[in-house]
Amino acid sequence: MFEALQPRPNDAIMELMQKCKADEREHKIDLGVGVYKDASGQTVILKSVKLAEEMWGREETTKTYVGTTGNQDYCADMLALMLGADHPAISEGRIGASQTAGGSGALRLGAELLKVVAPEATVWASTPTWANHIPLISEAGLRMGSYPYYNRETLGVDFEDMLDYLDKNAKRGDIVLLHGCCHNPTGADLSPEEWDRLAPFMLERGLFPYIDLAYFGLGRGMAEDTYGLRKMIEVHPEVLLAASCSKNFALYRERTGLIAAITKSAEKAQIAQSQFGAIQRKLISMPPDHGAAIVTRILRDENLRGIWESELDDMRERMRGLRQLLSEALDVQGGEAMSRAVKDQNGMFSTLPLSPAQAERLRSEHAIYMMNSGRMNIAGANASNIPRLAEAILDVL
Ligand code: LMR
């Protein structure tokens, strides 16, 4: 059976994670995989999560199945968190949702639903986008295309090019995949004004928004990071949303995600939800319980919620502080564009204008691990190694 089987390479992010783990140099700096690290380089379990787990451990009464669309309290709480509890789409029951196995499970479930309703549509993704977007969505059987997004010279968003390209290339009924905030891999987000323009632009051209919200709360703040999502829902009668609790609740391995279809009516929402359940059933049967149970516990308990909000603020502000420090350290001749970009960008990532050879030199000569694309996760740095990081970046340029 397995005679002809050939090994397959890991994806670049996973491969870099392994390379860094194997490097025994004590001064190594891991700016690879997108996990938050504290000042001592640890990815700790949040206190709010630990407390919720202790309570949940005492209160949990069963391990029976959660059902194909998972924990619906969790879905409701997550939607209220992102949209605001009094959002009309919530009060009108126009959202069909399912708990998923992480944000990746959500993206796949969403793609499978799109394959049912729009099998001929193209899903347009930004250039660049998160590497796993392409296999997750295209292997659901959907065609994918790319629109211009990040300019590797200005290190900002080429918004006019993006609009122009979509105008000329996307057809009515096509889908545009958008990073709701903290763009992965570039950290370069659309401004509120750009969301304000993009939403009606897409509506006029019959382009459907599929929003990936994996880092909300870690960019500028909850309201700011969900602005684009809420703008799209305000303008478009239908939106697809894939969200994750991996980063903002630091629940990475608990695989805690959400897929939600914002529809035109409560009836359609129920239909979309039944589709999510049926599709999830054939893919993985049902999502795991633990992460969603913990998130619900936190969001429903005033004390835990307060602790979580302040932990989220701390993570975000630490990253903003590191951005500021790195920006100052790069603000020398040759580093000006990077200095500006690193300060202005959001979330864990920035993509520096480095070649794969330069990224390799950072690894071999400086024990600094970032993606060959130049993507770095700022949370992997700390105040004391930032001067060395900046020097090394400027050295390999
Ligand atoms: C990343 O982009 O590094 C994270 O989202 C982790 C992953 O699964 O790729």
Tab-separated table of C-alpha atoms and ligand atoms in Angstrom:
chain	number	residue	atom	x	y	z
A	1	MET	CA	0.000	0.000	0.000
A	2	PHE	CA	2.612	2.561	1.024
A	3	GLU	CA	5.400	1.472	-1.365
A	4	ALA	CA	5.039	4.422	-3.730
A	5	LEU	CA	4.466	7.000	-1.035
A	6	GLN	CA	6.892	9.955	-1.190
A	7	PRO	CA	7.687	12.327	1.689
A	8	ARG	CA	6.119	15.758	1.525
A	9	PRO	CA	7.866	18.890	2.805
A	10	ASN	CA	6.388	20.646	5.792
A	11	ASP	CA	5.084	24.114	5.046
A	12	ALA	CA	7.649	26.891	5.383
A	13	ILE	CA	6.314	28.135	8.743
A	14	MET	CA	6.416	24.681	10.358
A	15	GLU	CA	9.853	24.012	8.873
A	16	LEU	CA	11.279	27.233	10.288
A	17	MET	CA	9.798	26.364	13.686
A	18	GLN	CA	11.700	23.052	13.661
A	19	LYS	CA	14.951	24.637	12.477
A	20	CYS	CA	14.830	27.194	15.256
A	21	LYS	CA	14.054	24.569	17.887
A	22	ALA	CA	17.097	22.562	16.772
A	23	ASP	CA	19.459	25.578	16.983
A	24	GLU	CA	21.362	25.355	20.273
A	25	ARG	CA	22.830	28.857	20.228
A	26	GLU	CA	21.617	30.488	23.425
A	27	HIS	CA	21.333	33.944	21.948
A	28	LYS	CA	19.001	32.829	19.119
A	29	ILE	CA	15.996	35.055	18.413
A	30	ASP	CA	12.861	33.248	17.245
A	31	LEU	CA	10.743	35.533	15.063
A	32	GLY	CA	9.140	32.639	13.190
A	33	VAL	CA	5.800	31.033	13.915
A	34	GLY	CA	2.919	33.327	14.878
A	35	VAL	CA	2.658	32.735	18.599
A	36	TYR	CA	2.851	35.433	21.236
A	37	LYS	CA	5.816	35.285	23.583
A	38	ASP	CA	6.331	37.246	26.779
A	39	ALA	CA	9.497	39.162	27.658
A	40	SER	CA	11.168	35.945	28.791
A	41	GLY	CA	10.393	34.236	25.484
A	42	GLN	CA	7.649	31.996	26.891
A	43	THR	CA	4.224	31.350	25.388
A	44	VAL	CA	2.402	31.130	28.689
A	45	ILE	CA	-1.162	30.032	29.383
A	46	LEU	CA	-3.178	33.143	30.200
A	47	LYS	CA	-4.218	33.533	33.834
A	48	SER	CA	-7.839	33.994	32.738
A	49	VAL	CA	-7.618	30.687	30.860
A	50	LYS	CA	-6.077	28.861	33.838
A	51	LEU	CA	-8.786	30.164	36.164
A	52	ALA	CA	-11.536	29.266	33.700
A	53	GLU	CA	-10.047	25.790	33.333
A	54	GLU	CA	-10.056	25.300	37.098
A	55	MET	CA	-13.701	26.341	37.315
A	56	TRP	CA	-14.627	24.324	34.277
A	57	GLY	CA	-12.852	21.290	35.714
A	58	ARG	CA	-15.166	21.468	38.734
A	59	GLU	CA	-18.326	22.240	36.768
A	60	GLU	CA	-18.020	20.012	33.731
A	61	THR	CA	-20.442	17.149	34.033
A	62	THR	CA	-20.114	15.254	30.760
A	63	LYS	CA	-17.810	14.463	27.890
A	64	THR	CA	-20.600	13.562	25.522
A	65	TYR	CA	-20.502	14.915	21.954
A	66	VAL	CA	-20.944	18.652	21.423
A	67	GLY	CA	-22.796	18.257	18.099
A	68	THR	CA	-21.732	19.065	14.586
A	69	THR	CA	-21.901	22.858	14.946
A	70	GLY	CA	-20.291	22.731	18.376
A	71	ASN	CA	-20.983	24.948	21.332
A	72	GLN	CA	-23.610	27.512	20.320
A	73	ASP	CA	-23.126	29.602	23.482
A	74	TYR	CA	-19.532	30.059	22.382
A	75	CYS	CA	-20.652	31.082	18.882
A	76	ALA	CA	-23.058	33.660	20.328
A	77	ASP	CA	-20.437	35.040	22.729
A	78	MET	CA	-17.805	35.315	20.021
A	79	LEU	CA	-20.172	37.118	17.677
A	80	ALA	CA	-21.162	39.537	20.441
A	81	LEU	CA	-17.467	40.119	21.176
A	82	MET	CA	-16.625	40.951	17.568
A	83	LEU	CA	-19.780	42.798	16.512
A	84	GLY	CA	-21.139	44.169	19.792
A	85	ALA	CA	-24.020	42.422	21.582
A	86	ASP	CA	-26.629	44.828	20.185
A	87	HIS	CA	-25.604	44.400	16.551
A	88	PRO	CA	-28.716	44.171	14.318
A	89	ALA	CA	-27.479	41.023	12.529
A	90	ILE	CA	-27.406	39.338	15.958
A	91	SER	CA	-30.760	40.633	17.217
A	92	GLU	CA	-32.415	39.760	13.902
A	93	GLY	CA	-30.988	36.226	14.043
A	94	ARG	CA	-29.319	36.683	10.634
A	95	ILE	CA	-26.099	34.832	11.520
A	96	GLY	CA	-25.623	31.099	11.125
A	97	ALA	CA	-22.482	29.939	12.918
A	98	SER	CA	-20.480	26.930	13.910
A	99	GLN	CA	-17.625	26.273	16.262
A	100	THR	CA	-14.632	24.977	14.297
A	101	ALA	CA	-11.311	23.301	14.852
A	102	GLY	CA	-9.277	26.518	14.992
A	103	GLY	CA	-9.250	29.364	12.511
A	104	SER	CA	-7.957	26.941	9.876
A	105	GLY	CA	-10.974	24.700	10.404
A	106	ALA	CA	-13.142	27.790	9.989
A	107	LEU	CA	-11.441	28.820	6.759
A	108	ARG	CA	-11.884	25.341	5.350
A	109	LEU	CA	-15.501	25.047	6.431
A	110	GLY	CA	-16.213	28.444	4.890
A	111	ALA	CA	-14.512	27.391	1.661
A	112	GLU	CA	-16.560	24.181	1.580
A	113	LEU	CA	-19.751	26.230	1.959
A	114	LEU	CA	-18.667	28.560	-0.839
A	115	LYS	CA	-18.003	25.530	-3.014
A	116	VAL	CA	-21.654	24.516	-2.471
A	117	VAL	CA	-23.119	27.926	-3.320
A	118	ALA	CA	-20.589	29.331	-5.786
A	119	PRO	CA	-18.601	26.450	-7.311
A	120	GLU	CA	-17.468	28.560	-10.285
A	121	ALA	CA	-16.329	31.558	-8.261
A	122	THR	CA	-12.701	32.570	-7.831
A	123	VAL	CA	-11.467	33.368	-4.330
A	124	TRP	CA	-9.087	36.322	-4.544
A	125	ALA	CA	-6.387	36.527	-1.879
A	126	SER	CA	-3.916	39.306	-1.146
A	127	THR	CA	-0.320	39.174	-2.376
A	128	PRO	CA	1.128	37.973	-0.121
A	129	THR	CA	-1.231	36.122	2.165
A	130	TRP	CA	-0.910	33.573	4.958
A	131	ALA	CA	0.730	30.564	3.282
A	132	ASN	CA	-1.934	28.138	4.486
A	133	HIS	CA	-4.800	30.156	2.973
A	134	ILE	CA	-4.028	28.726	-0.446
A	135	PRO	CA	-4.173	24.981	0.345
A	136	LEU	CA	-6.985	25.351	2.870
A	137	ILE	CA	-9.242	27.076	0.366
A	138	SER	CA	-8.136	25.645	-2.960
A	139	GLU	CA	-8.336	22.064	-1.732
A	140	ALA	CA	-12.025	22.620	-1.077
A	141	GLY	CA	-12.155	22.740	-4.891
A	142	LEU	CA	-12.290	26.495	-5.388
A	143	ARG	CA	-10.172	28.383	-7.889
A	144	MET	CA	-7.929	31.026	-6.359
A	145	GLY	CA	-6.375	34.204	-7.678
A	146	SER	CA	-4.240	36.950	-6.138
A	147	TYR	CA	-4.725	40.690	-5.982
A	148	PRO	CA	-1.901	43.186	-5.348
A	149	TYR	CA	-1.692	44.261	-1.721
A	150	TYR	CA	1.730	44.791	-0.142
A	151	ASN	CA	4.334	46.945	-1.769
A	152	ARG	CA	7.759	45.599	-0.811
A	153	GLU	CA	9.372	48.958	-1.542
A	154	THR	CA	7.105	51.335	0.356
A	155	LEU	CA	6.243	48.551	2.839
A	156	GLY	CA	2.631	49.722	2.772
A	157	VAL	CA	-0.645	48.649	1.160
A	158	ASP	CA	-1.043	49.373	-2.556
A	159	PHE	CA	-4.718	50.146	-2.100
A	160	GLU	CA	-5.314	51.824	-5.468
A	161	ASP	CA	-3.636	48.909	-7.266
A	162	MET	CA	-5.759	46.475	-5.286
A	163	LEU	CA	-8.980	48.230	-6.338
A	164	ASP	CA	-7.829	48.617	-9.904
A	165	TYR	CA	-6.850	44.959	-10.162
A	166	LEU	CA	-10.096	43.685	-8.658
A	167	ASP	CA	-12.043	46.032	-10.916
A	168	LYS	CA	-10.381	44.589	-14.010
A	169	ASN	CA	-10.056	40.935	-13.035
A	170	ALA	CA	-12.701	39.860	-10.532
A	171	LYS	CA	-16.089	38.828	-11.896
A	172	ARG	CA	-19.494	39.357	-10.281
A	173	GLY	CA	-20.009	36.589	-7.740
A	174	ASP	CA	-16.297	36.196	-7.016
A	175	ILE	CA	-15.065	36.151	-3.444
A	176	VAL	CA	-12.475	38.459	-1.919
A	177	LEU	CA	-10.576	37.054	1.043
A	178	LEU	CA	-9.661	39.884	3.415
A	179	HIS	CA	-7.591	39.924	6.588
A	180	GLY	CA	-9.835	41.749	9.066
A	181	CYS	CA	-6.789	43.118	10.937
A	182	CYS	CA	-3.116	42.370	11.666
A	183	HIS	CA	-2.468	41.191	8.110
A	184	ASN	CA	-0.463	37.976	8.041
A	185	PRO	CA	2.330	38.129	6.865
A	186	THR	CA	2.790	41.885	6.495
A	187	GLY	CA	1.118	43.658	9.426
A	188	ALA	CA	0.002	46.262	6.848
A	189	ASP	CA	-3.723	46.813	7.378
A	190	LEU	CA	-6.352	48.746	5.515
A	191	SER	CA	-7.167	52.050	7.214
A	192	PRO	CA	-10.770	52.768	8.287
A	193	GLU	CA	-11.064	55.101	5.288
A	194	GLU	CA	-9.918	52.299	2.982
A	195	TRP	CA	-12.475	49.881	4.456
A	196	ASP	CA	-15.074	52.621	3.940
A	197	ARG	CA	-14.165	52.712	0.251
A	198	LEU	CA	-13.637	48.984	-0.231
A	199	ALA	CA	-17.031	47.902	1.111
A	200	PRO	CA	-19.188	49.836	-1.418
A	201	PHE	CA	-16.640	49.201	-4.180
A	202	MET	CA	-17.105	45.458	-3.700
A	203	LEU	CA	-20.872	45.746	-3.360
A	204	GLU	CA	-21.162	47.639	-6.654
A	205	ARG	CA	-19.143	44.951	-8.417
A	206	GLY	CA	-20.957	42.034	-6.835
A	207	LEU	CA	-17.840	40.841	-4.972
A	208	PHE	CA	-18.459	38.828	-1.841
A	209	PRO	CA	-16.415	39.444	1.351
A	210	TYR	CA	-14.809	36.489	3.140
A	211	ILE	CA	-13.090	37.885	6.228
A	212	ASP	CA	-10.363	36.116	8.174
A	213	LEU	CA	-10.157	37.562	11.684
A	214	ALA	CA	-7.393	35.633	13.396
A	215	TYR	CA	-5.644	38.321	15.458
A	216	PHE	CA	-8.409	40.638	16.642
A	217	GLY	CA	-7.575	42.500	19.831
A	218	LEU	CA	-3.859	42.320	19.137
A	219	GLY	CA	-3.579	45.143	16.621
A	220	ARG	CA	-4.923	48.456	17.905
A	221	GLY	CA	-7.794	47.339	20.152
A	222	MET	CA	-11.049	45.405	19.910
A	223	ALA	CA	-13.100	48.193	18.270
A	224	GLU	CA	-10.344	49.148	15.836
A	225	ASP	CA	-9.532	45.551	14.879
A	226	THR	CA	-13.147	44.701	14.070
A	227	TYR	CA	-13.874	47.931	12.192
A	228	GLY	CA	-13.416	46.374	8.752
A	229	LEU	CA	-15.651	43.427	9.583
A	230	ARG	CA	-18.394	45.677	10.911
A	231	LYS	CA	-18.117	48.003	7.923
A	232	MET	CA	-18.484	45.081	5.525
A	233	ILE	CA	-21.568	43.834	7.382
A	234	GLU	CA	-23.047	47.335	7.403
A	235	VAL	CA	-22.705	47.629	3.629
A	236	HIS	CA	-23.077	44.015	2.435
A	237	PRO	CA	-26.196	41.975	3.174
A	238	GLU	CA	-24.106	38.802	3.198
A	239	VAL	CA	-20.603	38.195	4.585
A	240	LEU	CA	-18.614	35.124	5.551
A	241	LEU	CA	-16.419	35.357	8.655
A	242	ALA	CA	-13.715	32.969	9.881
A	243	ALA	CA	-12.383	33.798	13.347
A	244	SER	CA	-9.850	32.299	15.723
A	245	CYS	CA	-9.124	32.309	19.464
A	246	SER	CA	-5.635	30.898	18.973
A	247	LYS	CA	-3.845	34.193	19.437
A	248	ASN	CA	-6.054	36.504	21.503
A	249	PHE	CA	-6.857	33.794	24.076
A	250	ALA	CA	-3.470	32.072	23.503
A	251	LEU	CA	-5.360	28.807	23.004
A	252	TYR	CA	-3.271	27.708	20.034
A	253	ARG	CA	-3.295	23.952	20.515
A	254	GLU	CA	-6.906	23.863	21.693
A	255	ARG	CA	-8.033	24.591	18.129
A	256	THR	CA	-10.772	27.099	18.882
A	257	GLY	CA	-12.352	28.818	15.911
A	258	LEU	CA	-15.633	30.038	14.485
A	259	ILE	CA	-17.241	30.228	11.068
A	260	ALA	CA	-20.198	32.540	10.635
A	261	ALA	CA	-22.397	33.360	7.669
A	262	ILE	CA	-24.086	36.736	7.950
A	263	THR	CA	-27.189	36.295	5.798
A	264	LYS	CA	-30.239	38.252	4.658
A	265	SER	CA	-32.749	36.551	6.957
A	266	ALA	CA	-33.081	34.366	10.045
A	267	GLU	CA	-34.335	31.585	7.808
A	268	LYS	CA	-31.221	31.699	5.613
A	269	ALA	CA	-29.019	31.825	8.708
A	270	GLN	CA	-30.509	28.566	9.926
A	271	ILE	CA	-29.938	26.993	6.546
A	272	ALA	CA	-26.311	28.135	6.506
A	273	GLN	CA	-25.846	26.726	9.990
A	274	SER	CA	-27.287	23.379	8.961
A	275	GLN	CA	-24.849	23.369	6.038
A	276	PHE	CA	-21.936	24.040	8.392
A	277	GLY	CA	-23.047	21.132	10.545
A	278	ALA	CA	-23.410	18.755	7.619
A	279	ILE	CA	-20.067	19.757	6.085
A	280	GLN	CA	-18.223	19.594	9.390
A	281	ARG	CA	-19.746	16.152	9.997
A	282	LYS	CA	-18.196	14.786	6.846
A	283	LEU	CA	-14.829	16.476	7.456
A	284	ILE	CA	-14.151	15.896	11.158
A	285	SER	CA	-17.580	15.009	12.555
A	286	MET	CA	-17.508	17.636	15.323
A	287	PRO	CA	-15.184	20.214	16.817
A	288	PRO	CA	-13.327	19.649	20.115
A	289	ASP	CA	-14.960	21.142	23.190
A	290	HIS	CA	-12.318	22.389	25.566
A	291	GLY	CA	-11.159	25.692	24.044
A	292	ALA	CA	-14.684	26.889	23.285
A	293	ALA	CA	-15.891	25.971	26.776
A	294	ILE	CA	-13.043	28.043	28.242
A	295	VAL	CA	-13.716	31.062	26.020
A	296	THR	CA	-17.402	31.003	26.953
A	297	ARG	CA	-16.519	30.744	30.648
A	298	ILE	CA	-14.239	33.761	30.347
A	299	LEU	CA	-16.634	35.900	28.350
A	300	ARG	CA	-19.576	35.175	30.684
A	301	ASP	CA	-17.770	35.783	33.970
A	302	GLU	CA	-17.220	39.455	34.722
A	303	ASN	CA	-14.090	38.861	36.772
A	304	LEU	CA	-12.475	36.470	34.262
A	305	ARG	CA	-13.410	38.719	31.393
A	306	GLY	CA	-11.732	41.671	33.096
A	307	ILE	CA	-8.567	39.624	33.625
A	308	TRP	CA	-8.575	38.448	30.005
A	309	GLU	CA	-9.120	41.989	28.670
A	310	SER	CA	-6.149	43.241	30.610
A	311	GLU	CA	-4.008	40.296	29.475
A	312	LEU	CA	-5.001	41.049	25.890
A	313	ASP	CA	-4.086	44.714	26.421
A	314	ASP	CA	-0.716	43.652	27.840
A	315	MET	CA	0.082	41.411	24.866
A	316	ARG	CA	-0.885	44.114	22.410
A	317	GLU	CA	0.953	46.907	24.215
A	318	ARG	CA	4.094	44.805	24.598
A	319	MET	CA	4.147	44.241	20.851
A	320	ARG	CA	3.507	47.930	20.177
A	321	GLY	CA	6.352	48.793	22.541
A	322	LEU	CA	8.694	46.400	20.737
A	323	ARG	CA	7.658	47.897	17.409
A	324	GLN	CA	8.533	51.330	18.728
A	325	LEU	CA	11.956	50.160	19.962
A	326	LEU	CA	12.799	48.345	16.733
A	327	SER	CA	11.596	51.308	14.716
A	328	GLU	CA	13.947	53.611	16.634
A	329	ALA	CA	16.847	51.189	16.218
A	330	LEU	CA	16.247	50.912	12.451
A	331	ASP	CA	15.954	54.653	11.977
A	332	VAL	CA	19.395	55.052	10.433
A	333	GLN	CA	20.571	55.438	6.869
A	334	GLY	CA	19.145	52.603	4.779
A	335	GLY	CA	16.647	51.565	7.442
A	336	GLU	CA	14.193	54.481	7.221
A	337	ALA	CA	11.392	52.680	5.332
A	338	MET	CA	11.575	49.693	7.668
A	339	SER	CA	11.618	51.974	10.670
A	340	ARG	CA	8.392	53.686	9.573
A	341	ALA	CA	6.678	50.451	8.581
A	342	VAL	CA	7.530	48.511	11.725
A	343	LYS	CA	6.086	51.317	13.859
A	344	ASP	CA	2.885	51.716	11.839
A	345	GLN	CA	2.050	48.051	11.224
A	346	ASN	CA	-0.204	45.960	13.426
A	347	GLY	CA	-0.183	42.701	15.294
A	348	MET	CA	2.583	40.134	15.359
A	349	PHE	CA	3.969	40.456	11.866
A	350	SER	CA	5.887	42.736	9.593
A	351	THR	CA	7.442	41.717	6.306
A	352	LEU	CA	10.857	43.284	5.812
A	353	PRO	CA	12.305	43.749	2.320
A	354	LEU	CA	14.790	40.882	2.676
A	355	SER	CA	15.658	38.226	0.113
A	356	PRO	CA	15.677	34.530	1.055
A	357	ALA	CA	19.494	34.713	0.987
A	358	GLN	CA	19.456	37.597	3.464
A	359	ALA	CA	17.015	35.727	5.718
A	360	GLU	CA	19.355	32.738	5.561
A	361	ARG	CA	22.292	34.955	6.586
A	362	LEU	CA	20.263	36.163	9.555
A	363	ARG	CA	19.846	32.541	10.609
A	364	SER	CA	23.358	31.299	9.999
A	365	GLU	CA	25.366	34.370	11.033
A	366	HIS	CA	23.127	35.917	13.681
A	367	ALA	CA	20.902	33.086	14.977
A	368	ILE	CA	17.854	35.172	14.049
A	369	TYR	CA	14.927	33.215	12.671
A	370	MET	CA	12.425	34.855	10.363
A	371	MET	CA	10.689	33.563	7.252
A	372	ASN	CA	12.510	33.599	3.910
A	373	SER	CA	9.857	36.078	2.783
A	374	GLY	CA	11.164	38.541	5.407
A	375	ARG	CA	8.181	37.960	7.710
A	376	MET	CA	9.076	38.415	11.356
A	377	ASN	CA	6.988	37.934	14.460
A	378	ILE	CA	7.833	40.929	16.635
A	379	ALA	CA	6.609	39.134	19.779
A	380	GLY	CA	9.685	36.889	19.576
A	381	ALA	CA	11.984	39.827	20.314
A	382	ASN	CA	12.591	41.591	23.613
A	383	ALA	CA	13.877	44.955	24.742
A	384	SER	CA	17.390	43.659	25.341
A	385	ASN	CA	17.916	41.901	22.011
A	386	ILE	CA	16.346	44.551	19.780
A	387	PRO	CA	19.598	46.507	19.254
A	388	ARG	CA	21.276	43.283	18.070
A	389	LEU	CA	18.263	42.455	15.880
A	390	ALA	CA	18.338	45.883	14.209
A	391	GLU	CA	22.110	45.681	13.681
A	392	ALA	CA	21.800	42.227	12.122
A	393	ILE	CA	18.997	43.310	9.771
A	394	LEU	CA	21.037	46.289	8.623
A	395	ASP	CA	24.095	44.076	8.307
A	396	VAL	CA	22.489	41.661	5.849
A	397	LEU	CA	20.735	44.338	3.756
B	1	LMR	C1	1.537	31.662	11.550
B	1	LMR	O1	1.182	32.286	10.546
B	1	LMR	O2	2.716	31.551	11.875
B	1	LMR	C2	0.502	31.062	12.447
B	1	LMR	O3	-0.763	31.384	11.995
B	1	LMR	C3	0.716	29.621	12.687
B	1	LMR	C4	0.369	28.754	11.512
B	1	LMR	O4	-0.393	27.813	11.694
B	1	LMR	O5	0.855	29.002	10.406
